[in-house]
Amino acid sequence: MAFRPRRALAVFWKDFLDLRKNVGLLVSMAVLPAVMVLVPIVVVWTYVNTPNRADLRSVAQFYDPTLPLGASAARFLIDKTLTDWFGLFLVMPVFVPILIASQSVAGEKERRTLEPLLASPVTAAELVAGKSLAALVPAVVITWVAFIIFCVGVDIVAWPMVQGPLMPNALWTFGVLVIAPLFAFFGNGVAVLISARVSEARMAQQISALVVLPLVGMVGGQVAGVLKAGLGFYALQGAVVLVLDVVLLFASIRLLDRERLVSRWG
């Protein structure tokens, strides 16, 4: 059966309307972006307002033993914080689609709304496209809005030291516009696959959320000085995730086949 965008958009609009009615889910979606924006702004503000603390140079030299004596340790740590924080920022475009997709797939069974959807002429590809859009569009929009607020906040608190804008820089601009949507698609794909296998949306969210652990682990490696983050490092992550996205797309279409859903959830 041919893919018809109109039917995929109908699935998207249905799930989007359901999302607007779920106040608890909307609140959950807002908490993580708030943390991801506020914490680095506070860290940068602290460095700007205490630039002469002796321990800052010790920390800076831990990461870069060749740091010149006349260089500002506070400025070095601000730049490193902004570079490393992008790794944690990527948790947001992964986690938000997990919250949404788990509700729109496993939640269909809990709410007993799967049967009418299966009775419609929608194909597996249209179902995956519609439900993925319902998770990806809010996730990407939230990520971009949080990025704008983040840039404004960092530039405001850093201005007294740098006397110019720090953000957005090349790493963050490329990352948010290119890598973040790839990670959002990855989170959505994982949630769709797991949601099709489990019976409850909450369980699907909890299992799917485990995919953020490698991201947190890599950030831990950066903080420990084991990994050196940069544009190339994150671009490599994006390339790997792009391959995983393609695999997840085909797996989702296969798993969300109408006959499979009827036999499993019917």
Coordinates of C-alpha atoms in Angstrom, one line a residue:
M1 CA 0.0 0.0 0.0
A2 CA 1.4 3.4 -0.9
F3 CA 2.5 5.9 1.7
R4 CA 0.0 8.7 2.1
P5 CA 1.3 11.8 4.0
R6 CA -2.3 12.9 4.8
R7 CA -2.9 9.8 6.9
A8 CA 0.5 10.2 8.7
L9 CA -0.4 13.8 9.5
A10 CA -3.8 12.6 10.8
V11 CA -2.0 10.3 13.3
F12 CA 0.4 13.2 14.2
W13 CA -2.5 15.6 14.8
K14 CA -4.4 13.0 17.0
D15 CA -1.3 12.4 19.1
F16 CA -0.5 16.1 19.3
L17 CA -4.0 16.8 20.6
D18 CA -3.7 14.0 23.2
L19 CA -0.4 15.5 24.3
R20 CA -1.9 18.9 24.9
K21 CA -4.5 17.3 27.3
N22 CA -1.8 15.5 29.4
V23 CA -0.8 18.1 31.9
G24 CA 1.5 15.7 33.9
L25 CA 3.5 14.9 30.8
L26 CA 3.8 18.6 29.8
V27 CA 5.2 19.4 33.3
S28 CA 7.7 16.5 33.0
M29 CA 8.8 17.8 29.6
A30 CA 9.4 21.3 31.1
V31 CA 11.5 20.2 34.1
L32 CA 14.5 18.8 32.2
P33 CA 15.0 21.9 29.9
A34 CA 14.8 24.2 32.9
V35 CA 17.6 22.3 34.6
M36 CA 19.7 22.1 31.4
V37 CA 19.5 25.8 31.0
L38 CA 19.8 27.1 34.6
V39 CA 22.7 24.9 35.9
P40 CA 25.3 26.0 33.4
I41 CA 24.3 29.6 33.6
V42 CA 24.8 29.5 37.4
V43 CA 28.2 27.8 36.9
V44 CA 29.3 30.5 34.5
W45 CA 28.1 33.2 36.8
T46 CA 30.1 31.7 39.6
Y47 CA 33.3 31.7 37.6
V48 CA 32.7 35.3 36.5
N49 CA 32.2 36.5 40.0
T50 CA 35.0 34.6 41.6
P51 CA 37.8 34.7 38.9
N52 CA 40.7 35.1 41.4
R53 CA 40.1 32.0 43.5
A54 CA 43.4 30.0 43.8
D55 CA 41.7 26.6 43.3
L56 CA 40.4 27.6 39.9
R57 CA 43.9 27.5 38.5
S58 CA 44.5 24.1 40.0
V59 CA 41.4 22.8 38.3
A60 CA 42.2 24.4 35.0
Q61 CA 45.7 23.0 35.0
F62 CA 44.3 19.5 35.7
Y63 CA 42.6 19.7 32.3
D64 CA 45.4 21.6 30.6
P65 CA 48.8 21.5 32.3
T66 CA 50.2 23.8 29.5
L67 CA 47.9 26.6 30.5
P68 CA 50.0 29.8 30.4
L69 CA 50.6 31.5 33.7
G70 CA 49.0 34.7 32.6
A71 CA 45.8 33.1 31.2
S72 CA 42.6 33.4 33.1
A73 CA 41.7 30.1 34.8
A74 CA 38.1 31.3 35.1
R75 CA 37.8 32.0 31.4
F76 CA 39.3 28.6 30.6
L77 CA 36.9 26.8 32.9
I78 CA 33.9 28.8 31.4
D79 CA 34.9 27.6 27.9
K80 CA 35.4 24.0 29.1
T81 CA 32.1 24.1 30.9
L82 CA 30.2 25.2 27.8
T83 CA 32.0 22.5 25.7
D84 CA 31.3 19.7 28.1
W85 CA 27.8 20.8 28.9
F86 CA 26.7 20.1 25.3
G87 CA 27.0 16.4 26.0
L88 CA 24.5 16.7 28.8
F89 CA 22.3 19.0 26.8
L90 CA 21.9 16.2 24.3
V91 CA 20.1 14.2 27.0
M92 CA 17.1 16.6 26.5
P93 CA 16.4 15.8 22.8
V94 CA 16.7 12.1 23.6
F95 CA 14.6 12.1 26.8
V96 CA 11.7 14.3 25.7
P97 CA 10.7 12.0 22.7
I98 CA 10.9 9.0 25.1
L99 CA 8.3 10.6 27.3
I100 CA 6.0 11.4 24.4
A101 CA 6.4 8.3 22.3
S102 CA 6.0 5.9 25.3
Q103 CA 2.6 7.6 25.9
S104 CA 1.5 7.6 22.3
V105 CA 2.3 3.9 21.7
A106 CA 2.1 1.9 24.9
G107 CA -0.4 4.5 26.2
E108 CA -2.7 3.5 23.3
K109 CA -3.1 0.1 24.8
E110 CA -3.7 1.4 28.3
R111 CA -6.4 3.9 27.1
R112 CA -7.9 1.2 24.8
T113 CA -7.6 3.6 21.8
L114 CA -5.4 1.2 19.7
E115 CA -8.4 -0.7 18.2
P116 CA -9.9 2.3 16.4
L117 CA -6.5 3.2 15.0
L118 CA -5.9 -0.4 13.7
A119 CA -9.4 -0.3 12.1
S120 CA -8.4 2.7 10.0
P121 CA -6.5 2.2 6.7
V122 CA -3.3 3.6 8.0
T123 CA -0.2 1.6 7.1
A124 CA 2.8 0.8 9.4
A125 CA 5.0 3.4 7.7
E126 CA 2.2 6.0 8.1
L127 CA 1.7 5.0 11.8
V128 CA 5.4 5.3 12.5
A129 CA 5.7 8.6 10.7
G130 CA 2.7 10.2 12.4
K131 CA 3.7 9.0 15.9
S132 CA 7.3 9.9 15.4
L133 CA 6.4 13.5 14.3
A134 CA 4.2 13.8 17.3
A135 CA 7.3 13.1 19.5
L136 CA 10.0 14.8 17.4
V137 CA 8.4 18.1 16.7
P138 CA 7.8 19.1 20.4
A139 CA 11.2 17.7 21.3
V140 CA 13.1 19.7 18.7
V141 CA 11.1 22.9 19.4
I142 CA 11.7 22.6 23.1
T143 CA 15.5 22.0 22.5
W144 CA 15.7 25.0 20.2
V145 CA 13.8 27.3 22.6
A146 CA 15.9 26.1 25.5
F147 CA 19.1 26.7 23.4
I148 CA 18.0 30.3 22.7
I149 CA 17.3 31.0 26.4
F150 CA 20.6 29.3 27.3
C151 CA 22.6 31.5 24.9
V152 CA 21.0 34.7 26.2
G153 CA 21.5 33.7 29.8
V154 CA 25.2 32.7 29.4
D155 CA 25.9 35.9 27.4
I156 CA 24.3 38.1 30.1
V157 CA 26.2 36.6 33.0
A158 CA 29.5 36.3 31.1
W159 CA 29.5 39.8 29.7
P160 CA 31.4 41.5 32.6
M161 CA 34.3 39.2 32.0
V162 CA 34.4 38.6 28.2
Q163 CA 32.9 41.9 27.1
G164 CA 31.2 40.1 24.2
P165 CA 28.9 37.3 23.3
L166 CA 30.1 33.7 24.1
M167 CA 27.1 32.0 22.7
P168 CA 26.1 30.7 20.2
N169 CA 29.4 29.3 19.1
A170 CA 30.1 26.9 16.2
L171 CA 29.9 23.7 18.3
W172 CA 26.6 24.5 19.9
T173 CA 25.0 25.9 16.7
F174 CA 26.0 22.8 14.7
G175 CA 25.0 20.5 17.6
V176 CA 21.6 21.9 18.2
L177 CA 20.6 22.3 14.6
V178 CA 22.0 19.0 13.3
I179 CA 23.0 16.6 16.1
A180 CA 20.1 17.2 18.5
P181 CA 17.4 16.3 15.9
L182 CA 19.3 13.0 15.2
F183 CA 19.4 12.2 18.9
A184 CA 15.7 13.1 19.2
F185 CA 14.9 10.6 16.4
F186 CA 17.0 8.0 18.2
G187 CA 15.1 8.5 21.5
N188 CA 11.9 8.3 19.7
G189 CA 12.9 5.1 17.8
V190 CA 14.0 3.4 21.0
A191 CA 10.7 4.4 22.8
V192 CA 8.6 3.2 19.9
L193 CA 10.3 -0.2 19.8
I194 CA 10.1 -0.8 23.6
S195 CA 6.5 0.5 23.8
A196 CA 5.4 -2.0 21.3
R197 CA 6.8 -4.7 23.5
V198 CA 5.6 -3.7 26.9
S199 CA 2.1 -3.2 28.3
E200 CA 2.5 0.1 30.2
A201 CA 3.7 3.5 29.2
R202 CA 5.5 4.1 32.5
M203 CA 7.5 0.9 32.1
A204 CA 8.3 1.9 28.5
Q205 CA 9.6 5.2 29.7
Q206 CA 11.7 3.7 32.4
I207 CA 13.3 1.1 30.1
S208 CA 13.8 3.5 27.2
A209 CA 15.4 6.1 29.5
L210 CA 18.3 3.8 30.0
V211 CA 19.7 4.9 26.6
V212 CA 20.8 8.2 28.2
L213 CA 23.3 6.4 30.5
P214 CA 26.0 6.2 27.8
L215 CA 25.6 10.0 27.2
V216 CA 26.0 10.7 30.9
G217 CA 28.9 8.3 31.1
M218 CA 30.7 10.1 28.3
V219 CA 30.2 13.5 30.0
G220 CA 31.6 11.9 33.1
G221 CA 34.7 10.9 31.1
Q222 CA 35.0 14.5 29.9
V223 CA 34.8 15.9 33.4
A224 CA 37.3 13.3 34.6
G225 CA 39.7 14.4 31.8
V226 CA 39.6 11.0 30.1
L227 CA 37.7 12.2 27.0
K228 CA 38.4 15.5 25.1
A229 CA 35.2 16.9 23.7
G230 CA 35.0 19.2 20.7
L231 CA 33.2 19.6 17.4
G232 CA 34.8 16.4 15.9
F233 CA 33.9 14.4 19.0
Y234 CA 30.2 15.3 18.8
A235 CA 30.1 15.0 15.0
L236 CA 31.3 11.4 15.4
Q237 CA 28.5 10.8 17.9
G238 CA 26.0 12.3 15.4
A239 CA 27.3 10.0 12.6
V240 CA 26.9 6.9 14.8
V241 CA 23.4 7.9 15.9
L242 CA 22.4 8.6 12.3
V243 CA 23.2 5.0 11.4
L244 CA 21.2 3.8 14.5
D245 CA 18.3 6.0 13.4
V246 CA 18.1 4.3 10.1
V247 CA 18.1 0.9 11.8
L248 CA 15.5 2.0 14.3
L249 CA 13.2 3.4 11.5
F250 CA 13.1 0.1 9.6
A251 CA 12.7 -1.9 12.8
S252 CA 9.8 0.3 14.0
I253 CA 8.0 0.0 10.7
R254 CA 8.4 -3.8 10.8
L255 CA 7.3 -4.1 14.5
L256 CA 4.3 -1.8 14.1
D257 CA 2.8 -3.8 11.3
R258 CA -1.0 -4.0 11.7
E259 CA -1.0 -7.8 11.9
R260 CA 1.7 -7.9 14.5
L261 CA -0.1 -5.3 16.6
V262 CA -3.4 -7.1 16.4
S263 CA -1.8 -10.5 17.4
R264 CA 0.2 -8.9 20.2
W265 CA -2.3 -6.4 21.6
G266 CA -5.6 -7.5 20.3

